[in-house]
PDB file of C-alpha atoms and ligand atoms in Angstrom:
ATOM      1  CA  MET P1178       1.881 -16.233 -19.141  1.00 94.00           C
ATOM      2  CA  ILE P1179       1.450 -13.288 -16.329  1.00 96.00           C
ATOM      3  CA  PRO P1180      -2.662 -12.972 -16.217  1.00 97.00           C
ATOM      4  CA  ALA P1181      -1.908  -8.900 -16.623  1.00 96.00           C
ATOM      5  CA  LYS P1182      -4.891  -7.155 -18.048  1.00 96.00           C
ATOM      6  CA  PRO P1183      -5.218  -3.607 -19.997  1.00 96.00           C
ATOM      7  CA  LEU P1184      -6.253  -0.791 -17.130  1.00 97.00           C
ATOM      8  CA  PRO P1185      -9.966  -0.366 -16.873  1.00 98.00           C
ATOM      9  CA  GLN P1186     -11.313   2.222 -19.355  1.00 98.00           C
ATOM     10  CA  ASN P1187     -12.121   4.582 -16.339  1.00 98.00           C
ATOM     11  CA  LEU P1188      -8.919   4.570 -14.725  1.00 98.00           C
ATOM     12  CA  ALA P1189      -7.255   5.120 -18.166  1.00 97.00           C
ATOM     13  CA  GLN P1190      -9.297   8.131 -18.645  1.00 98.00           C
ATOM     14  CA  ARG P1191      -8.524   9.433 -15.156  1.00 98.00           C
ATOM     15  CA  TYR P1192      -4.823   9.263 -15.794  1.00 98.00           C
ATOM     16  CA  ALA P1193      -5.177  11.062 -19.145  1.00 98.00           C
ATOM     17  CA  GLY P1194      -6.889  13.763 -17.394  1.00 98.00           C
ATOM     18  CA  TRP P1195      -4.263  14.180 -14.695  1.00 97.00           C
ATOM     19  CA  ARG P1196      -1.703  14.237 -17.330  1.00 98.00           C
ATOM     20  CA  ALA P1197      -3.559  17.056 -19.531  1.00 98.00           C
ATOM     21  CA  THR P1198      -4.103  19.277 -16.236  1.00 98.00           C
ATOM     22  CA  THR P1199      -2.337  18.710 -12.889  1.00 96.00           C
ATOM     23  CA  TYR P1200       0.824  17.528 -14.687  1.00 97.00           C
ATOM     24  CA  SER P1201       1.029  19.879 -17.840  1.00 98.00           C
ATOM     25  CA  GLU P1202       0.592  22.847 -15.381  1.00 97.00           C
ATOM     26  CA  ASN P1203       3.063  21.793 -13.399  1.00 96.00           C
ATOM     27  CA  ARG P1204       5.603  20.187 -15.621  1.00 97.00           C
ATOM     28  CA  GLY P1205       8.594  22.299 -14.681  1.00 97.00           C
ATOM     29  CA  TRP P1206       8.284  21.078 -10.705  1.00 96.00           C
ATOM     30  CA  TYR P1207       7.750  17.671 -11.728  1.00 96.00           C
ATOM     31  CA  ARG P1208      10.941  17.734 -13.752  1.00 97.00           C
ATOM     32  CA  ARG P1209      12.749  19.348 -10.778  1.00 96.00           C
ATOM     33  CA  LEU P1210      11.861  16.585  -8.439  1.00 95.00           C
ATOM     34  CA  ALA P1211      12.552  13.780 -10.757  1.00 96.00           C
ATOM     35  CA  THR P1212      16.266  15.310 -10.883  1.00 97.00           C
ATOM     36  CA  GLU P1213      16.956  16.529  -7.636  1.00 96.00           C
ATOM     37  CA  GLY P1214      15.989  13.492  -5.809  1.00 94.00           C
ATOM     38  CA  GLN P1215      13.879  13.312  -2.511  1.00 95.00           C
ATOM     39  CA  ARG P1216      14.615  14.894   0.522  1.00 96.00           C
ATOM     40  CA  PRO P1217      11.160  14.209   2.499  1.00 97.00           C
ATOM     41  CA  LEU P1218      10.380  15.907   5.720  1.00 97.00           C
ATOM     42  CA  ALA P1219       8.904  13.330   7.154  1.00 98.00           C
ATOM     43  CA  MET P1220       8.274   9.029   7.105  1.00 98.00           C
ATOM     44  CA  VAL P1221       4.516   8.321   7.838  1.00 98.00           C
ATOM     45  CA  ILE P1222       3.489   4.603   8.521  1.00 98.00           C
ATOM     46  CA  ALA P1223      -0.055   4.301   7.977  1.00 98.00           C
ATOM     47  CA  CYS P1224      -2.627   1.591   7.296  1.00 98.00           C
ATOM     48  CA  CYS P1225      -3.517   0.447   3.737  1.00 98.00           C
ATOM     49  CA  ASP P1226      -7.200   1.579   4.368  1.00 98.00           C
ATOM     50  CA  SER P1227      -8.095   3.494   1.501  1.00 97.00           C
ATOM     51  CA  ARG P1228      -9.807   6.263   3.712  1.00 97.00           C
ATOM     52  CA  VAL P1229      -6.904   7.393   5.364  1.00 96.00           C
ATOM     53  CA  ASN P1230      -5.796  10.114   3.130  1.00 92.00           C
ATOM     54  CA  VAL P1231      -2.471  10.812   4.684  1.00 94.00           C
ATOM     55  CA  THR P1232      -1.069  13.813   2.208  1.00 93.00           C
ATOM     56  CA  SER P1233      -4.644  15.141   2.262  1.00 93.00           C
ATOM     57  CA  ILE P1234      -4.990  15.676   6.037  1.00 92.00           C
ATOM     58  CA  PHE P1235      -1.371  17.478   6.057  1.00 93.00           C
ATOM     59  CA  GLY P1236      -1.791  19.392   2.638  1.00 91.00           C
ATOM     60  CA  ALA P1237       1.326  17.591   1.766  1.00 92.00           C
ATOM     61  CA  GLU P1238       2.822  17.487  -2.014  1.00 91.00           C
ATOM     62  CA  GLN P1239       4.890  15.028  -3.997  1.00 91.00           C
ATOM     63  CA  GLY P1240       8.082  14.937  -2.254  1.00 94.00           C
ATOM     64  CA  GLU P1241       7.310  15.552   1.281  1.00 96.00           C
ATOM     65  CA  PHE P1242       6.265  12.555   2.875  1.00 97.00           C
ATOM     66  CA  PHE P1243       8.025   8.993   2.824  1.00 98.00           C
ATOM     67  CA  ILE P1244       5.247   6.872   3.076  1.00 98.00           C
ATOM     68  CA  HIS P1245       4.695   3.347   3.931  1.00 98.00           C
ATOM     69  CA  ARG P1246       1.640   1.576   4.319  1.00 98.00           C
ATOM     70  CA  ASN P1247       0.838  -2.132   5.681  1.00 98.00           C
ATOM     71  CA  ILE P1248      -2.393  -3.343   7.525  1.00 98.00           C
ATOM     72  CA  ALA P1249      -2.752  -1.468  10.809  1.00 98.00           C
ATOM     73  CA  ASN P1250       0.179   0.565  10.730  1.00 98.00           C
ATOM     74  CA  LEU P1251       2.132  -1.750  12.374  1.00 98.00           C
ATOM     75  CA  VAL P1252       6.115  -1.961  12.829  1.00 98.00           C
ATOM     76  CA  PRO P1253       7.428  -5.341  13.746  1.00 98.00           C
ATOM     77  CA  PRO P1254      10.262  -5.636  16.302  1.00 98.00           C
ATOM     78  CA  PHE P1255      13.805  -5.593  15.030  1.00 98.00           C
ATOM     79  CA  ALA P1256      14.608  -9.075  13.580  1.00 98.00           C
ATOM     80  CA  PRO P1257      17.660  -9.279  11.280  1.00 97.00           C
ATOM     81  CA  ASP P1258      16.775 -13.049  10.810  1.00 98.00           C
ATOM     82  CA  GLY P1259      17.700 -12.853   6.625  1.00 97.00           C
ATOM     83  CA  ASP P1260      13.813 -12.792   6.054  1.00 96.00           C
ATOM     84  CA  HIS P1261      12.136 -10.472   3.851  1.00 96.00           C
ATOM     85  CA  HIS P1262      10.648  -7.682   6.139  1.00 98.00           C
ATOM     86  CA  GLY P1263       8.915  -4.849   3.972  1.00 98.00           C
ATOM     87  CA  THR P1264       8.382  -2.030   6.723  1.00 98.00           C
ATOM     88  CA  SER P1265      11.791  -2.791   8.105  1.00 98.00           C
ATOM     89  CA  ALA P1266      13.509  -2.270   5.080  1.00 98.00           C
ATOM     90  CA  ALA P1267      11.308   1.134   4.484  1.00 98.00           C
ATOM     91  CA  VAL P1268      12.146   2.072   7.775  1.00 98.00           C
ATOM     92  CA  GLU P1269      15.799   1.430   7.571  1.00 98.00           C
ATOM     93  CA  TYR P1270      15.781   3.274   3.843  1.00 98.00           C
ATOM     94  CA  ALA P1271      13.962   6.560   5.716  1.00 98.00           C
ATOM     95  CA  VAL P1272      16.343   6.849   8.278  1.00 98.00           C
ATOM     96  CA  GLN P1273      19.812   5.703   7.177  1.00 98.00           C
ATOM     97  CA  VAL P1274      19.813   6.902   3.768  1.00 98.00           C
ATOM     98  CA  LEU P1275      17.210   9.347   3.605  1.00 98.00           C
ATOM     99  CA  HIS P1276      17.869  11.085   6.959  1.00 98.00           C
ATOM    100  CA  VAL P1277      14.576  12.092   7.548  1.00 98.00           C
ATOM    101  CA  PRO P1278      14.023  14.028  10.819  1.00 98.00           C
ATOM    102  CA  HIS P1279      10.334  12.903  11.834  1.00 98.00           C
ATOM    103  CA  LEU P1280       9.081   9.511  11.735  1.00 98.00           C
ATOM    104  CA  ILE P1281       5.009   9.320  12.039  1.00 98.00           C
ATOM    105  CA  VAL P1282       2.973   6.355  13.008  1.00 98.00           C
ATOM    106  CA  LEU P1283      -0.569   7.022  12.019  1.00 98.00           C
ATOM    107  CA  GLY P1284      -3.049   5.081  13.199  1.00 98.00           C
ATOM    108  CA  HIS P1285      -7.298   5.369  12.557  1.00 98.00           C
ATOM    109  CA  SER P1286     -10.295   4.975  13.617  1.00 98.00           C
ATOM    110  CA  ASN P1287     -12.617   1.949  12.290  1.00 98.00           C
ATOM    111  CA  CYS P1288      -9.617  -0.135  10.902  1.00 98.00           C
ATOM    112  CA  GLY P1289     -10.406  -3.247   9.801  1.00 98.00           C
ATOM    113  CA  GLY P1290      -6.962  -4.833  10.575  1.00 98.00           C
ATOM    114  CA  VAL P1291      -7.399  -3.589  14.334  1.00 98.00           C
ATOM    115  CA  GLN P1292     -10.606  -5.343  14.715  1.00 98.00           C
ATOM    116  CA  SER P1293      -9.833  -8.409  13.051  1.00 97.00           C
ATOM    117  CA  CYS P1294      -6.998  -8.842  15.882  1.00 98.00           C
ATOM    118  CA  TYR P1295      -9.516  -7.705  18.495  1.00 97.00           C
ATOM    119  CA  ASP P1296     -11.670 -10.669  17.375  1.00 97.00           C
ATOM    120  CA  MET P1297      -8.848 -13.334  17.062  1.00 97.00           C
ATOM    121  CA  CYS P1298      -7.641 -12.123  20.880  1.00 97.00           C
ATOM    122  CA  ALA P1299     -11.203 -12.224  21.612  1.00 95.00           C
ATOM    123  CA  GLY P1300     -11.247 -16.133  20.657  1.00 97.00           C
ATOM    124  CA  GLN P1301     -13.915 -15.169  18.050  1.00 96.00           C
ATOM    125  CA  ALA P1302     -11.769 -15.386  14.948  1.00 96.00           C
ATOM    126  CA  PRO P1303     -10.404 -19.193  15.118  1.00 96.00           C
ATOM    127  CA  ASP P1304      -9.669 -18.813  11.251  1.00 96.00           C
ATOM    128  CA  LEU P1305      -7.049 -16.123  11.601  1.00 96.00           C
ATOM    129  CA  GLU P1306      -4.903 -18.286  14.122  1.00 96.00           C
ATOM    130  CA  GLU P1307      -3.970 -20.659  11.153  1.00 96.00           C
ATOM    131  CA  ASN P1308      -0.274 -19.968   9.695  1.00 95.00           C
ATOM    132  CA  ALA P1309      -2.055 -19.675   6.265  1.00 95.00           C
ATOM    133  CA  THR P1310      -3.487 -16.358   7.058  1.00 96.00           C
ATOM    134  CA  PHE P1311      -1.016 -13.411   6.578  1.00 97.00           C
ATOM    135  CA  VAL P1312      -3.156 -11.035   8.227  1.00 97.00           C
ATOM    136  CA  GLY P1313      -3.330 -13.145  11.323  1.00 97.00           C
ATOM    137  CA  ARG P1314       0.059 -13.779  11.564  1.00 97.00           C
ATOM    138  CA  TRP P1315       0.832 -10.109  10.794  1.00 98.00           C
ATOM    139  CA  MET P1316      -1.514  -8.767  13.828  1.00 97.00           C
ATOM    140  CA  GLU P1317       0.633 -10.901  15.980  1.00 97.00           C
ATOM    141  CA  ILE P1318       2.630  -7.929  16.687  1.00 98.00           C
ATOM    142  CA  LEU P1319      -0.602  -6.018  18.044  1.00 98.00           C
ATOM    143  CA  ARG P1320      -1.771  -8.954  20.361  1.00 97.00           C
ATOM    144  CA  PRO P1321      -0.075  -7.994  23.429  1.00 96.00           C
ATOM    145  CA  GLY P1322      -1.392  -4.645  23.601  1.00 97.00           C
ATOM    146  CA  PHE P1323      -4.984  -7.060  24.099  1.00 97.00           C
ATOM    147  CA  ASP P1324      -4.398  -7.455  27.958  1.00 94.00           C
ATOM    148  CA  ALA P1325      -3.501  -4.128  28.363  1.00 92.00           C
ATOM    149  CA  LEU P1326      -6.935  -3.048  27.268  1.00 95.00           C
ATOM    150  CA  SER P1327      -9.191  -1.924  30.349  1.00 93.00           C
ATOM    151  CA  ASP P1328     -12.688  -2.990  30.846  1.00 94.00           C
ATOM    152  CA  GLY P1329     -15.411  -0.698  29.204  1.00 94.00           C
ATOM    153  CA  ALA P1330     -18.050  -0.524  26.103  1.00 94.00           C
ATOM    154  CA  GLU P1331     -16.747  -2.586  23.053  1.00 92.00           C
ATOM    155  CA  ALA P1332     -16.153   0.589  20.864  1.00 94.00           C
ATOM    156  CA  ASP P1333     -14.099   2.199  23.443  1.00 95.00           C
ATOM    157  CA  ARG P1334     -11.976  -0.940  23.716  1.00 96.00           C
ATOM    158  CA  ARG P1335     -11.481  -0.845  19.936  1.00 96.00           C
ATOM    159  CA  THR P1336     -10.443   2.508  19.767  1.00 97.00           C
ATOM    160  CA  ALA P1337      -8.037   1.720  22.807  1.00 97.00           C
ATOM    161  CA  PHE P1338      -6.897  -1.076  20.759  1.00 98.00           C
ATOM    162  CA  GLU P1339      -6.366   1.179  17.669  1.00 98.00           C
ATOM    163  CA  HIS P1340      -3.683   3.406  19.952  1.00 98.00           C
ATOM    164  CA  GLN P1341      -1.968   0.470  21.062  1.00 98.00           C
ATOM    165  CA  ALA P1342      -1.240  -0.525  17.316  1.00 98.00           C
ATOM    166  CA  VAL P1343       0.517   2.923  17.254  1.00 98.00           C
ATOM    167  CA  ARG P1344       2.140   2.975  20.684  1.00 98.00           C
ATOM    168  CA  ILE P1345       3.261  -0.608  20.001  1.00 98.00           C
ATOM    169  CA  SER P1346       4.858   0.498  16.614  1.00 98.00           C
ATOM    170  CA  LEU P1347       6.618   3.480  18.521  1.00 98.00           C
ATOM    171  CA  GLU P1348       7.736   0.935  21.006  1.00 98.00           C
ATOM    172  CA  ASN P1349       9.007  -1.556  18.423  1.00 98.00           C
ATOM    173  CA  LEU P1350      10.739   1.209  16.149  1.00 98.00           C
ATOM    174  CA  MET P1351      13.060   2.018  19.176  1.00 98.00           C
ATOM    175  CA  THR P1352      14.205  -1.933  19.146  1.00 98.00           C
ATOM    176  CA  PHE P1353      15.921  -1.017  15.717  1.00 98.00           C
ATOM    177  CA  PRO P1354      19.594  -0.218  16.772  1.00 98.00           C
ATOM    178  CA  PHE P1355      19.974   2.837  14.210  1.00 98.00           C
ATOM    179  CA  ILE P1356      16.684   4.483  15.447  1.00 98.00           C
ATOM    180  CA  ALA P1357      17.398   4.327  18.988  1.00 98.00           C
ATOM    181  CA  ALA P1358      20.880   5.722  17.987  1.00 98.00           C
ATOM    182  CA  ALA P1359      19.387   8.838  15.615  1.00 98.00           C
ATOM    183  CA  VAL P1360      16.686   9.341  18.449  1.00 98.00           C
ATOM    184  CA  GLU P1361      19.663   9.636  21.215  1.00 98.00           C
ATOM    185  CA  GLU P1362      21.661  11.851  18.948  1.00 98.00           C
ATOM    186  CA  GLY P1363      18.400  14.124  18.439  1.00 98.00           C
ATOM    187  CA  ASP P1364      18.490  13.554  14.705  1.00 98.00           C
ATOM    188  CA  LEU P1365      14.989  11.750  14.656  1.00 98.00           C
ATOM    189  CA  ALA P1366      12.080  12.591  16.485  1.00 98.00           C
ATOM    190  CA  LEU P1367       9.145   9.636  16.761  1.00 98.00           C
ATOM    191  CA  HIS P1368       5.310  10.743  16.415  1.00 98.00           C
ATOM    192  CA  GLY P1369       2.317   9.149  17.200  1.00 98.00           C
ATOM    193  CA  LEU P1370      -0.954  10.129  15.857  1.00 98.00           C
ATOM    194  CA  TRP P1371      -4.670   8.785  15.528  1.00 98.00           C
ATOM    195  CA  THR P1372      -6.763  10.059  12.937  1.00 97.00           C
ATOM    196  CA  ASP P1373     -10.849  10.027  13.129  1.00 97.00           C
ATOM    197  CA  ILE P1374     -12.104   9.236   9.891  1.00 96.00           C
ATOM    198  CA  GLY P1375     -15.638  10.335  10.392  1.00 96.00           C
ATOM    199  CA  GLU P1376     -14.694  13.451  12.506  1.00 95.00           C
ATOM    200  CA  GLY P1377     -11.419  14.550  10.780  1.00 95.00           C
ATOM    201  CA  GLY P1378     -10.052  14.611  14.372  1.00 96.00           C
ATOM    202  CA  LEU P1379      -6.351  13.837  15.025  1.00 97.00           C
ATOM    203  CA  MET P1380      -4.898  12.544  18.495  1.00 98.00           C
ATOM    204  CA  MET P1381      -1.330  12.550  19.450  1.00 98.00           C
ATOM    205  CA  TYR P1382       0.536  10.092  21.913  1.00 98.00           C
ATOM    206  CA  ASP P1383       2.402  11.757  24.600  1.00 97.00           C
ATOM    207  CA  GLY P1384       5.106   9.561  25.831  1.00 95.00           C
ATOM    208  CA  LEU P1385       5.405  11.176  29.094  1.00 96.00           C
ATOM    209  CA  THR P1386       1.683  10.597  30.053  1.00 97.00           C
ATOM    210  CA  ASP P1387       1.099   7.689  27.977  1.00 96.00           C
ATOM    211  CA  ARG P1388      -1.895   8.833  26.656  1.00 96.00           C
ATOM    212  CA  PHE P1389      -3.464  10.266  23.366  1.00 97.00           C
ATOM    213  CA  THR P1390      -4.765  13.981  23.575  1.00 97.00           C
ATOM    214  CA  ALA P1391      -6.639  15.899  20.919  1.00 97.00           C
ATOM    215  CA  LEU P1392      -4.641  18.005  18.761  1.00 92.00           C
ATOM    216  CA  GLY P1393      -5.667  21.580  18.127  1.00 69.00           C
TER     217      GLY P1393
HETATM  218 ZN1   ZN A1512      -6.866   0.234   9.223  1.00 60.45          ZN
END
């Protein structure tokens, strides 16, 4: 038997509230969304962190963003090895099938995934070196960025490592032949962002200068 339980009462109540208000007031719009299919204006790759509210910071509605979330918003390099690649599958669908014109990698402050990679690279988390930890092996994608960090206060180095997570993901996206081709054709634009949860700030990666600068 699969041990699936009924939804807790508080969540069931929240759903009932949404159905009675937001949904019922916009029924026609939801039905159009269902029948007309999706034409998202961008794909966003963000961290699983519950504090990163991807749609909220852009004031986006359903149907506008094709969102993939994983630990530390990482994209692995192109690896057609027959294995299970969730992030690569999402990227492939967004670019090849939905033809999204923009692909945004959204990093964030206080990222627990990046912190664990930082500890692992600093030799302070030997358990993350084990093959049995999925987080440890997933964070290998970011490991090359550790050596690129300049000296300084640990908090600054952690932020710089979060920026590296965005930068390395953008680099890895370009190893997918269909992405490189779409970028070359001008059909797809890549973007790198990093959001400061506490301050509500947004920084943007500039490929020309290889730096992050504040937006707005
Ligand atoms: Zn995170």
